[in-house]
Coordinates of N, CA and C and ligand atoms in Angstrom, one line a residue:
M1 N 0.9 -1.3 0.0 CA 0.0 -0.1 0.0 C 0.9 1.3 0.0
K2 N 1.8 1.3 0.9 CA 2.8 2.3 1.0 C 3.5 2.4 -0.4
I3 N 3.9 1.4 -1.1 CA 4.5 1.4 -2.4 C 3.5 2.2 -3.3
L4 N 2.4 1.8 -3.4 CA 1.3 2.2 -4.3 C 1.2 3.9 -4.0
H5 N 1.1 4.3 -2.8 CA 0.9 5.7 -2.5 C 2.2 6.4 -2.8
R6 N 3.4 5.9 -2.8 CA 4.6 6.5 -3.2 C 4.4 6.8 -4.9
M7 N 4.1 5.6 -5.5 CA 4.1 5.8 -6.9 C 3.2 6.8 -7.4
I8 N 2.1 6.8 -6.6 CA 1.0 7.8 -7.1 C 1.6 9.2 -6.9
T9 N 2.2 9.5 -5.7 CA 2.7 10.8 -5.4 C 3.8 11.1 -6.5
L10 N 4.6 10.1 -6.8 CA 5.7 10.5 -7.8 C 5.2 10.9 -9.2
S11 N 4.0 10.0 -9.5 CA 3.4 10.3 -10.8 C 2.9 11.7 -10.9
L12 N 2.3 12.1 -9.7 CA 1.7 13.4 -9.7 C 2.8 14.5 -9.9
A13 N 3.9 14.3 -9.1 CA 5.0 15.1 -9.2 C 5.5 15.4 -10.6
V14 N 5.7 14.1 -11.2 CA 6.1 14.2 -12.7 C 5.2 15.0 -13.5
L15 N 3.9 14.7 -13.3 CA 2.8 15.4 -14.1 C 2.8 16.9 -13.9
L16 N 3.1 17.3 -12.6 CA 3.1 18.6 -12.4 C 4.4 19.4 -13.0
L17 N 5.4 18.6 -13.1 CA 6.7 19.2 -13.7 C 6.5 19.3 -15.2
I18 N 5.9 18.3 -15.8 CA 5.6 18.5 -17.4 C 4.6 19.5 -17.6
G19 N 3.6 19.7 -16.7 CA 2.7 20.8 -16.9 C 3.3 22.1 -16.9
C20 N 4.2 22.3 -15.9 CA 4.7 23.6 -15.7 C 5.8 24.0 -16.9
A21 N 6.4 22.8 -17.5 CA 7.2 23.2 -18.6 C 6.5 23.5 -19.8
T22 N 5.4 23.1 -20.2 CA 4.5 23.1 -21.4 C 3.4 24.4 -21.4
A23 N 3.1 24.7 -20.1 CA 2.2 25.9 -19.8 C 2.6 27.2 -20.4
P24 N 1.8 28.1 -21.0 CA 2.2 29.3 -21.4 C 2.5 30.1 -20.5
N25 N 3.6 31.0 -20.8 CA 4.3 31.9 -19.8 C 3.5 32.9 -19.5
P26 N 3.0 33.0 -18.3 CA 2.0 34.1 -17.8 C 2.6 35.5 -17.7
T27 N 4.0 35.5 -18.0 CA 4.7 36.9 -17.8 C 4.5 37.6 -19.2
P28 N 3.9 38.9 -19.0 CA 3.5 39.6 -20.4 C 4.8 40.0 -21.0
T29 N 4.8 39.8 -22.5 CA 5.8 40.1 -23.4 C 6.2 41.4 -23.6
T30 N 7.4 42.0 -23.5 CA 7.8 43.3 -23.9 C 8.1 43.5 -25.3
I31 N 7.2 44.4 -25.9 CA 7.5 44.7 -27.3 C 8.5 45.9 -27.4
R32 N 9.5 45.4 -28.1 CA 10.7 46.3 -28.2 C 10.2 47.2 -29.6
P33 N 10.7 48.4 -29.7 CA 10.5 49.3 -30.9 C 11.5 48.6 -31.9
P34 N 11.1 48.8 -33.1 CA 12.0 48.4 -34.2 C 13.4 49.2 -34.2
A35 N 14.4 48.4 -34.4 CA 15.7 49.1 -34.3 C 15.9 50.4 -35.3
T36 N 15.0 50.5 -36.2 CA 15.2 51.5 -37.3 C 14.4 52.8 -36.7
T37 N 13.7 52.7 -35.7 CA 12.9 54.0 -35.2 C 13.9 55.0 -34.7
A38 N 13.9 56.3 -35.3 CA 14.8 57.4 -35.0 C 14.2 57.9 -33.7
P39 N 15.3 58.3 -33.0 CA 14.9 58.9 -31.6 C 14.0 60.2 -31.8
L40 N 13.0 60.2 -31.1 CA 11.9 61.4 -31.2 C 12.5 62.7 -31.0
A41 N 13.4 62.7 -29.9 CA 14.0 64.2 -29.5 C 14.8 64.8 -30.7
A42 N 15.2 64.0 -31.8 CA 16.0 64.6 -32.8 C 15.3 65.5 -33.8
A43 N 15.3 66.7 -33.7 CA 14.5 67.5 -34.9 C 15.3 67.6 -36.2
T44 N 14.7 67.6 -37.2 CA 15.4 67.4 -38.5 C 15.5 69.1 -38.8
P45 N 16.6 69.3 -39.7 CA 16.7 70.6 -40.1 C 15.8 71.5 -40.8
E46 N 14.8 70.6 -41.4 CA 13.7 71.1 -42.3 C 12.6 71.6 -41.4
E47 N 12.6 71.2 -40.2 CA 11.4 71.6 -39.3 C 11.4 73.1 -39.1
P48 N 10.1 73.8 -39.3 CA 10.1 75.1 -38.9 C 10.6 75.6 -37.5
T49 N 11.2 76.5 -37.4 CA 11.5 76.8 -35.9 C 10.6 78.1 -35.6
Q50 N 10.3 78.1 -34.3 CA 9.4 79.1 -33.9 C 9.9 80.5 -34.0
A51 N 9.3 81.5 -34.5 CA 9.7 82.9 -34.5 C 9.8 83.5 -33.1
P52 N 10.9 84.2 -33.0 CA 11.1 84.8 -31.7 C 9.9 85.8 -31.3
P53 N 9.7 85.9 -30.0 CA 8.4 86.6 -29.7 C 8.2 87.9 -30.3
T54 N 9.5 88.6 -30.5 CA 9.5 89.9 -30.9 C 9.3 90.0 -32.4
Q55 N 9.2 89.1 -33.0 CA 9.0 89.2 -34.5 C 7.7 88.4 -34.8
P56 N 6.4 89.3 -35.1 CA 5.2 88.7 -35.3 C 5.1 87.8 -36.5
A57 N 4.3 86.9 -36.4 CA 4.1 86.0 -37.6 C 3.5 86.9 -38.7
P58 N 3.7 86.5 -39.9 CA 3.2 87.3 -41.1 C 1.6 87.2 -41.1
T59 N 1.0 88.1 -41.4 CA -0.4 88.1 -41.5 C -0.9 88.3 -42.9
F60 N -2.3 87.8 -43.1 CA -2.5 87.8 -44.7 C -3.9 88.6 -44.6
A61 N -4.0 89.6 -43.9 CA -5.2 90.3 -43.8 C -5.2 91.4 -44.8
Q62 N -6.5 92.0 -45.0 CA -6.4 92.8 -46.1 C -5.7 94.2 -45.5
P63 N -5.1 94.9 -46.5 CA -5.1 95.0 -47.8 C -4.1 94.1 -48.6
T64 N -3.1 93.6 -47.8 CA -2.0 93.1 -48.4 C -2.2 91.9 -49.3
S65 N -3.3 91.1 -49.0 CA -3.7 90.0 -50.0 C -4.4 90.3 -51.2
L66 N -4.8 91.7 -51.4 CA -5.4 92.1 -52.5 C -4.4 92.5 -53.7
P67 N -4.8 92.6 -54.9 CA -3.9 92.8 -56.0 C -3.5 94.4 -55.8
P68 N -2.3 94.6 -56.6 CA -1.8 96.0 -56.3 C -2.5 97.1 -57.0
T69 N -3.7 96.8 -57.7 CA -4.5 97.8 -58.1 C -5.5 98.2 -57.1
T70 N -5.5 97.7 -56.0 CA -6.5 97.9 -55.0 C -6.5 99.3 -54.4
P71 N -7.5 100.1 -54.4 CA -7.4 101.3 -54.1 C -7.4 101.5 -52.5
M72 N -7.0 102.5 -51.9 CA -7.3 102.7 -50.5 C -8.7 103.2 -50.4
I73 N -9.3 103.1 -49.3 CA -10.8 103.5 -49.1 C -10.6 105.0 -48.8
E74 N -11.0 105.8 -49.6 CA -11.0 107.1 -49.6 C -12.6 107.7 -49.2
C75 N -12.7 107.9 -48.0 CA -14.2 108.2 -47.7 C -14.2 108.9 -46.2
S76 N -14.7 110.1 -46.2 CA -14.9 110.7 -44.9 C -16.3 110.9 -44.6
S77 N -16.7 110.4 -43.4 CA -18.0 110.3 -42.9 C -18.6 111.9 -42.5
P78 N -19.7 112.2 -42.8 CA -20.8 111.6 -43.7 C -20.4 111.7 -45.1
A79 N -20.3 110.7 -45.9 CA -19.9 110.8 -47.4 C -21.2 111.2 -48.1
S80 N -21.1 111.9 -49.2 CA -22.1 112.3 -50.2 C -22.5 111.1 -51.0
L81 N -23.9 110.9 -51.0 CA -24.4 109.7 -51.7 C -24.0 109.9 -53.3
T82 N -23.7 108.8 -54.0 CA -23.4 108.8 -55.5 C -24.6 109.3 -56.2
P83 N -24.5 110.2 -57.0 CA -25.8 110.8 -57.7 C -26.2 109.9 -58.8
A84 N -27.3 109.7 -59.0 CA -28.0 109.0 -60.0 C -27.8 109.6 -61.4
A85 N -27.8 108.9 -62.4 CA -27.8 109.3 -63.9 C -28.7 108.6 -64.7
T86 N -29.2 109.3 -65.7 CA -30.3 108.3 -66.7 C -29.7 106.9 -67.0
E87 N -30.8 106.1 -67.2 CA -30.4 104.8 -67.6 C -29.9 104.6 -69.0
G88 N -30.8 105.4 -69.9 CA -30.6 105.5 -71.2 C -31.3 104.3 -71.8
P89 N -31.2 104.2 -73.2 CA -32.0 103.2 -73.9 C -31.5 101.7 -74.1
Y90 N -30.3 101.7 -73.6 CA -29.5 100.4 -73.9 C -29.2 99.3 -72.9
Y91 N -30.2 99.4 -71.7 CA -29.9 98.4 -70.6 C -30.5 97.0 -71.1
T92 N -29.8 96.0 -70.7 CA -30.4 94.7 -70.8 C -30.5 93.9 -69.6
A93 N -31.4 93.4 -69.1 CA -31.5 92.8 -67.9 C -30.8 91.4 -68.1
N94 N -30.5 90.7 -66.8 CA -29.9 89.3 -66.8 C -28.7 89.0 -67.5
A95 N -27.9 90.2 -67.5 CA -26.4 89.9 -68.1 C -25.7 88.8 -67.1
P96 N -24.6 88.2 -68.0 CA -24.1 87.2 -67.2 C -23.2 87.8 -65.9
E97 N -23.2 86.8 -65.0 CA -22.3 87.4 -63.8 C -20.7 87.1 -64.1
R98 N -20.1 88.0 -64.1 CA -18.6 87.9 -64.5 C -18.0 89.3 -64.2
A99 N -16.7 89.2 -63.9 CA -16.0 90.5 -63.5 C -15.2 91.0 -64.6
S100 N -15.0 90.2 -65.6 CA -14.3 90.5 -66.8 C -15.2 90.5 -68.2
L101 N -15.3 91.6 -68.7 CA -16.1 91.7 -69.8 C -15.3 91.7 -71.3
L102 N -13.9 91.4 -71.1 CA -12.9 91.2 -72.1 C -13.0 90.0 -72.8
E103 N -13.1 89.9 -74.1 CA -13.2 88.9 -75.0 C -11.9 88.8 -76.0
P104 N -11.6 87.5 -76.3 CA -10.4 87.5 -77.3 C -10.7 88.5 -78.6
G105 N -9.7 89.2 -78.8 CA -9.8 90.0 -80.0 C -10.5 91.3 -79.9
M106 N -10.9 91.4 -78.7 CA -11.8 92.8 -78.5 C -10.9 94.0 -78.7
P107 N -11.2 94.9 -79.6 CA -10.5 96.2 -79.6 C -10.7 97.0 -78.5
G108 N -9.6 97.9 -78.4 CA -9.7 99.0 -77.4 C -8.6 98.9 -76.3
T109 N -8.7 99.9 -75.5 CA -7.7 100.0 -74.4 C -8.3 99.4 -73.1
V110 N -7.4 98.5 -72.7 CA -8.0 97.7 -71.6 C -7.9 98.7 -70.4
L111 N -9.2 98.5 -69.6 CA -9.5 99.4 -68.3 C -9.7 98.4 -67.2
T112 N -9.0 98.5 -66.1 CA -9.3 97.9 -64.9 C -10.0 98.9 -63.9
L113 N -11.2 98.7 -63.6 CA -11.9 99.6 -62.8 C -12.1 99.1 -61.3
T114 N -11.8 99.6 -60.2 CA -11.8 99.0 -58.9 C -12.4 100.1 -58.1
G115 N -12.7 99.6 -56.9 CA -13.3 100.6 -55.9 C -14.2 99.6 -55.0
Y116 N -14.9 100.4 -54.1 CA -15.5 100.0 -53.0 C -17.2 100.4 -53.1
V117 N -18.0 99.7 -52.5 CA -19.3 100.1 -52.3 C -19.5 100.5 -50.9
L118 N -19.7 101.7 -50.5 CA -19.7 102.0 -49.0 C -21.1 102.6 -48.7
T119 N -21.2 102.6 -47.5 CA -22.4 103.4 -46.8 C -22.1 104.9 -46.6
A120 N -22.9 105.7 -46.3 CA -22.6 107.2 -46.2 C -21.8 107.4 -44.8
D121 N -21.7 106.4 -44.1 CA -20.7 106.6 -42.9 C -19.5 105.6 -43.0
C122 N -19.2 105.4 -44.6 CA -18.0 104.7 -45.0 C -17.8 103.4 -44.5
Q123 N -18.9 102.6 -44.2 CA -18.9 101.3 -44.0 C -19.1 100.5 -45.3
P124 N -18.1 99.5 -45.5 CA -18.1 98.6 -46.8 C -19.4 97.9 -46.9
V125 N -19.9 97.7 -48.1 CA -21.1 96.9 -48.3 C -20.8 95.6 -48.9
A126 N -20.8 94.6 -48.2 CA -20.7 93.2 -48.8 C -21.7 92.7 -49.7
N127 N -21.4 92.0 -50.8 CA -22.6 91.5 -51.5 C -23.4 92.4 -52.3
A128 N -22.8 93.6 -52.5 CA -23.7 94.6 -53.3 C -23.6 94.2 -54.7
L129 N -24.8 94.4 -55.5 CA -24.7 94.0 -56.9 C -24.3 95.2 -57.5
L130 N -23.5 94.9 -58.7 CA -23.2 96.1 -59.7 C -23.5 95.3 -61.0
D131 N -24.1 96.0 -61.8 CA -24.6 95.5 -63.1 C -23.9 96.6 -64.2
F132 N -23.0 96.2 -64.9 CA -22.3 97.2 -65.7 C -22.7 97.0 -67.2
W133 N -22.9 98.0 -68.0 CA -23.0 98.0 -69.3 C -22.6 99.0 -70.0
Q134 N -22.0 99.1 -71.3 CA -21.4 100.2 -72.0 C -21.2 99.7 -73.4
A135 N -20.7 100.9 -74.3 CA -20.4 100.7 -75.6 C -19.0 100.2 -75.7
D136 N -18.8 99.7 -76.9 CA -17.3 99.3 -77.0 C -16.5 100.4 -77.5
S137 N -15.2 100.2 -77.9 CA -14.3 101.3 -78.1 C -14.8 102.0 -79.4
Q138 N -15.7 101.6 -80.1 CA -16.2 102.4 -81.4 C -17.4 103.1 -81.0
G139 N -18.0 102.9 -79.6 CA -19.2 103.6 -79.4 C -20.4 102.8 -79.7
V140 N -20.4 101.5 -80.0 CA -21.4 100.8 -80.4 C -21.8 99.7 -79.3
Y141 N -23.2 99.7 -78.9 CA -23.7 98.7 -78.0 C -24.0 97.4 -78.6
D142 N -24.0 96.3 -77.9 CA -24.4 95.0 -78.4 C -25.9 95.0 -77.6
N143 N -26.9 95.2 -78.5 CA -28.2 95.1 -78.0 C -28.9 93.8 -78.2
A144 N -28.0 92.9 -79.1 CA -28.7 91.6 -79.3 C -28.1 90.6 -78.2
G145 N -27.0 90.7 -77.7 CA -26.3 89.8 -76.9 C -25.7 90.4 -75.7
Y146 N -24.8 90.0 -75.0 CA -24.3 90.5 -73.8 C -22.8 91.0 -73.8
T147 N -22.4 91.3 -75.2 CA -21.0 91.8 -75.2 C -20.9 93.1 -74.3
L148 N -19.9 93.2 -73.5 CA -19.6 94.4 -72.5 C -20.9 94.6 -71.6
R149 N -21.3 93.6 -71.1 CA -22.4 93.7 -70.1 C -22.2 92.5 -69.1
G150 N -22.2 92.9 -67.8 CA -21.9 91.9 -66.9 C -22.3 92.4 -65.3
R151 N -22.7 91.5 -64.6 CA -23.0 91.7 -63.2 C -21.9 91.1 -62.2
Q152 N -21.5 91.7 -61.1 CA -20.8 91.2 -60.2 C -21.2 91.5 -58.8
Y153 N -20.8 91.0 -57.7 CA -21.0 91.2 -56.3 C -19.8 91.7 -55.7
T154 N -19.9 92.6 -54.8 CA -18.6 93.1 -54.0 C -18.3 91.9 -53.1
D155 N -17.1 91.9 -52.7 CA -16.6 90.9 -51.8 C -16.9 91.2 -50.3
A156 N -16.4 90.4 -49.4 CA -16.6 90.7 -47.9 C -16.3 92.0 -47.5
N157 N -15.1 92.6 -48.3 CA -14.7 94.0 -47.8 C -15.4 95.1 -48.8
G158 N -16.4 94.8 -49.4 CA -17.3 95.9 -50.3 C -16.5 96.1 -51.5
R159 N -15.5 95.3 -51.8 CA -14.7 95.8 -53.0 C -15.2 95.1 -54.4
Y160 N -15.1 95.7 -55.4 CA -15.4 95.2 -56.8 C -14.2 95.4 -57.6
Q161 N -14.2 94.8 -58.9 CA -13.1 95.1 -59.8 C -13.7 94.7 -61.2
L162 N -13.6 95.5 -62.0 CA -14.1 95.2 -63.3 C -13.0 95.3 -64.3
E163 N -12.9 94.4 -65.3 CA -12.1 94.4 -66.3 C -12.9 94.5 -67.6
T164 N -12.4 95.6 -68.4 CA -13.3 96.1 -69.6 C -12.3 96.8 -70.5
V165 N -13.0 97.5 -71.5 CA -12.1 98.4 -72.3 C -12.8 99.7 -72.1
V166 N -12.0 100.8 -72.4 CA -12.5 102.2 -72.4 C -13.5 102.2 -73.4
P167 N -14.8 102.9 -73.1 CA -15.8 102.9 -74.0 C -15.5 104.1 -75.1
G168 N -16.1 103.9 -76.3 CA -15.9 104.9 -77.3 C -17.1 105.9 -77.2
L169 N -17.0 106.9 -78.1 CA -18.0 108.0 -78.2 C -19.0 107.6 -79.1
Y170 N -20.3 107.9 -78.8 CA -21.3 107.8 -79.9 C -22.1 109.2 -79.9
P171 N -22.8 109.4 -81.0 CA -23.3 110.8 -81.2 C -24.1 111.4 -79.8
G172 N -23.7 112.4 -79.4 CA -24.4 113.2 -78.4 C -23.8 112.8 -77.1
R173 N -23.0 111.8 -76.8 CA -22.5 111.3 -75.6 C -21.0 111.4 -75.6
T174 N -20.5 111.6 -74.3 CA -19.1 111.5 -74.0 C -18.8 110.2 -73.6
E175 N -17.5 109.9 -73.3 CA -17.3 108.5 -72.7 C -17.9 108.2 -71.4
H176 N -18.5 107.1 -71.3 CA -19.3 106.7 -70.1 C -19.5 105.4 -69.9
I177 N -19.6 104.8 -68.7 CA -20.1 103.5 -68.3 C -21.3 103.5 -67.6
H178 N -22.2 102.7 -68.0 CA -23.5 102.6 -67.1 C -23.4 101.6 -66.0
V179 N -24.0 101.8 -64.9 CA -24.1 100.7 -63.9 C -25.3 101.0 -63.1
K180 N -25.8 99.9 -62.5 CA -26.7 99.8 -61.5 C -26.1 99.3 -60.3
V181 N -26.2 99.9 -59.1 CA -25.6 99.4 -58.0 C -26.7 99.2 -56.7
Q182 N -26.6 98.1 -56.2 CA -27.7 97.8 -55.0 C -27.1 97.2 -54.0
A183 N -27.1 97.6 -52.9 CA -26.9 97.0 -51.6 C -28.0 96.1 -51.4
P184 N -27.5 94.8 -50.5 CA -28.5 93.8 -50.3 C -29.9 94.5 -49.7
G185 N -31.0 94.2 -50.3 CA -32.2 94.7 -49.7 C -32.4 96.3 -49.9
G186 N -31.5 96.8 -50.6 CA -31.6 98.3 -50.7 C -32.2 98.8 -52.0
P187 N -32.2 100.0 -52.3 CA -32.8 100.5 -53.6 C -31.8 100.5 -54.5
I188 N -32.3 100.3 -55.8 CA -31.3 100.4 -56.9 C -30.8 101.9 -57.3
L189 N -29.4 102.0 -57.3 CA -28.9 103.3 -57.8 C -28.6 103.1 -59.3
T190 N -29.1 103.8 -60.2 CA -28.8 103.7 -61.7 C -28.1 104.9 -62.0
T191 N -26.8 104.8 -62.5 CA -26.0 106.0 -62.6 C -24.9 105.7 -63.9
Q192 N -24.1 106.5 -64.2 CA -23.0 106.4 -65.2 C -21.8 106.8 -64.6
L193 N -20.6 106.4 -65.1 CA -19.2 106.7 -64.7 C -18.6 107.5 -65.9
F194 N -17.8 108.6 -65.5 CA -17.1 109.4 -66.6 C -15.8 109.3 -66.5
F195 N -15.0 109.8 -67.5 CA -13.6 109.8 -67.4 C -13.0 111.3 -67.6
P196 N -12.2 111.6 -66.8 CA -11.6 113.1 -66.7 C -10.8 113.4 -68.2
E197 N -10.8 114.5 -68.3 CA -10.1 115.1 -69.6 C -10.4 114.7 -70.9
V198 N -11.9 114.3 -71.0 CA -12.4 113.9 -72.2 C -13.1 115.3 -72.8
V199 N -12.7 115.7 -73.9 CA -13.3 117.1 -74.4 C -14.9 117.1 -74.4
S200 N -15.4 115.9 -74.8 CA -16.9 116.1 -75.0 C -17.7 116.0 -73.6
N201 N -16.9 115.8 -72.5 CA -17.5 116.1 -71.1 C -18.4 117.4 -71.0
D202 N -17.8 118.3 -71.7 CA -18.4 119.7 -71.4 C -19.6 119.9 -72.2
S203 N -19.7 119.0 -73.3 CA -21.0 119.3 -74.2 C -22.1 118.2 -74.0
D204 N -21.8 117.3 -73.0 CA -22.7 116.3 -72.7 C -23.6 116.7 -71.5
G205 N -24.9 116.7 -71.6 CA -25.8 117.2 -70.7 C -25.9 116.3 -69.5
I206 N -25.6 115.1 -69.7 CA -25.6 114.1 -68.7 C -24.4 114.0 -67.7
F207 N -23.3 114.6 -68.3 CA -21.9 114.5 -67.4 C -22.2 115.1 -66.3
D208 N -21.5 114.4 -65.2 CA -21.6 115.1 -63.7 C -20.2 114.8 -63.0
P209 N -19.5 115.9 -62.8 CA -18.3 115.8 -62.2 C -18.0 114.8 -61.1
A210 N -19.2 114.7 -60.3 CA -19.2 113.7 -59.0 C -19.2 112.4 -59.6
L211 N -19.2 112.1 -60.7 CA -19.2 110.6 -61.4 C -17.9 110.4 -61.9
L212 N -16.9 111.2 -61.9 CA -15.6 111.0 -62.6 C -14.8 109.9 -61.9
V213 N -14.4 109.0 -62.7 CA -13.3 108.0 -62.3 C -11.9 108.7 -62.1
Q214 N -11.3 108.1 -61.2 CA -9.9 108.5 -61.0 C -9.2 107.7 -61.8
I215 N -8.3 108.2 -62.5 CA -7.5 107.6 -63.7 C -6.1 107.5 -63.5
Q216 N -5.4 106.4 -63.6 CA -3.9 106.2 -63.6 C -3.6 105.4 -64.9
E217 N -2.8 106.1 -65.8 CA -2.3 105.2 -66.9 C -1.2 104.3 -66.4
N218 N -1.2 103.2 -67.0 CA -0.1 102.2 -66.8 C 0.2 101.6 -68.1
G219 N 1.0 102.3 -68.9 CA 1.4 102.0 -70.3 C 0.2 101.9 -71.1
D220 N -0.2 100.9 -71.7 CA -1.3 100.9 -72.6 C -2.6 100.4 -71.7
H221 N -2.3 100.3 -70.4 CA -3.5 99.8 -69.6 C -4.0 101.0 -68.6
V222 N -5.3 101.1 -68.7 CA -6.0 102.3 -67.7 C -6.4 101.6 -66.6
L223 N -5.9 102.3 -65.4 CA -6.4 101.9 -64.2 C -7.4 102.9 -63.5
G224 N -8.6 102.6 -63.3 CA -9.5 103.6 -62.7 C -10.1 103.2 -61.5
T225 N -10.4 104.3 -60.5 CA -11.0 103.8 -59.2 C -12.2 104.8 -59.0
F226 N -13.2 104.1 -58.6 CA -14.4 104.9 -58.1 C -15.2 104.1 -56.9
N227 N -15.4 104.8 -55.9 CA -16.2 104.3 -54.8 C -17.6 104.7 -54.7
F228 N -18.5 103.9 -54.7 CA -20.0 104.2 -54.7 C -20.4 104.3 -53.3
I229 N -21.2 105.3 -53.0 CA -21.7 105.7 -51.8 C -23.3 105.3 -51.9
L230 N -23.9 104.4 -51.1 CA -25.2 104.1 -51.3 C -26.0 104.2 -50.0
T231 N -27.3 104.4 -50.1 CA -28.1 104.1 -48.9 C -28.5 102.7 -48.9
T232 N -28.6 102.2 -47.8 CA -28.7 100.6 -47.7 C -30.2 100.4 -47.5
Q233 N -31.2 101.4 -47.3 CA -32.4 100.9 -47.0 C -33.4 102.0 -47.6
Ligands
LIG301 FE1 -24.8 105.1 -72.9

């Protein structure tokens, strides 16, 4: 009996030893990073370095992000409202929305007209509608299509920019560009813009010096500025 008991005890001990040798290791495995991983603390030379506190980061606010033709806002409150002028017989509704009226092969002197739509207290009017129409460089209107006709809206700063040609003369009229301007929800101002030092300004009954564009010649390209002052209600 004693022998049997010893044999059982020995067998149990052997089984226990085998079990310990084959059982999974309960100790968690340590995962080492790959040998190729670069040390995190090492900064590469391409990394941007922080600007010193005395040197402010460059800003992209207006007016530096605008093209060089952007005029300064010349307005002293209360500003005089832009006067109206007759619409004339050649307005066509629903002109395409576009800032450039130039087309390939279009004759004439290129004119870039820029400015702001402002309230009488010199606040810019965003999303104001400007609907331009004009004669070509020979003084002829396109009354069948939309040549030299286009609508656009002021940007968030109340600014507009029109690319076109200097209009020609036609009988009885000096050089002029027609435009309708409307602040969101406001009344429509119908008026015309004129150009300085045009001889026929003096003989044009519609001419108004308050509607003169400020002109800057740049080679064969004319830069003009005009700010519209509107009532918004
Ligand atoms: Fe006209």
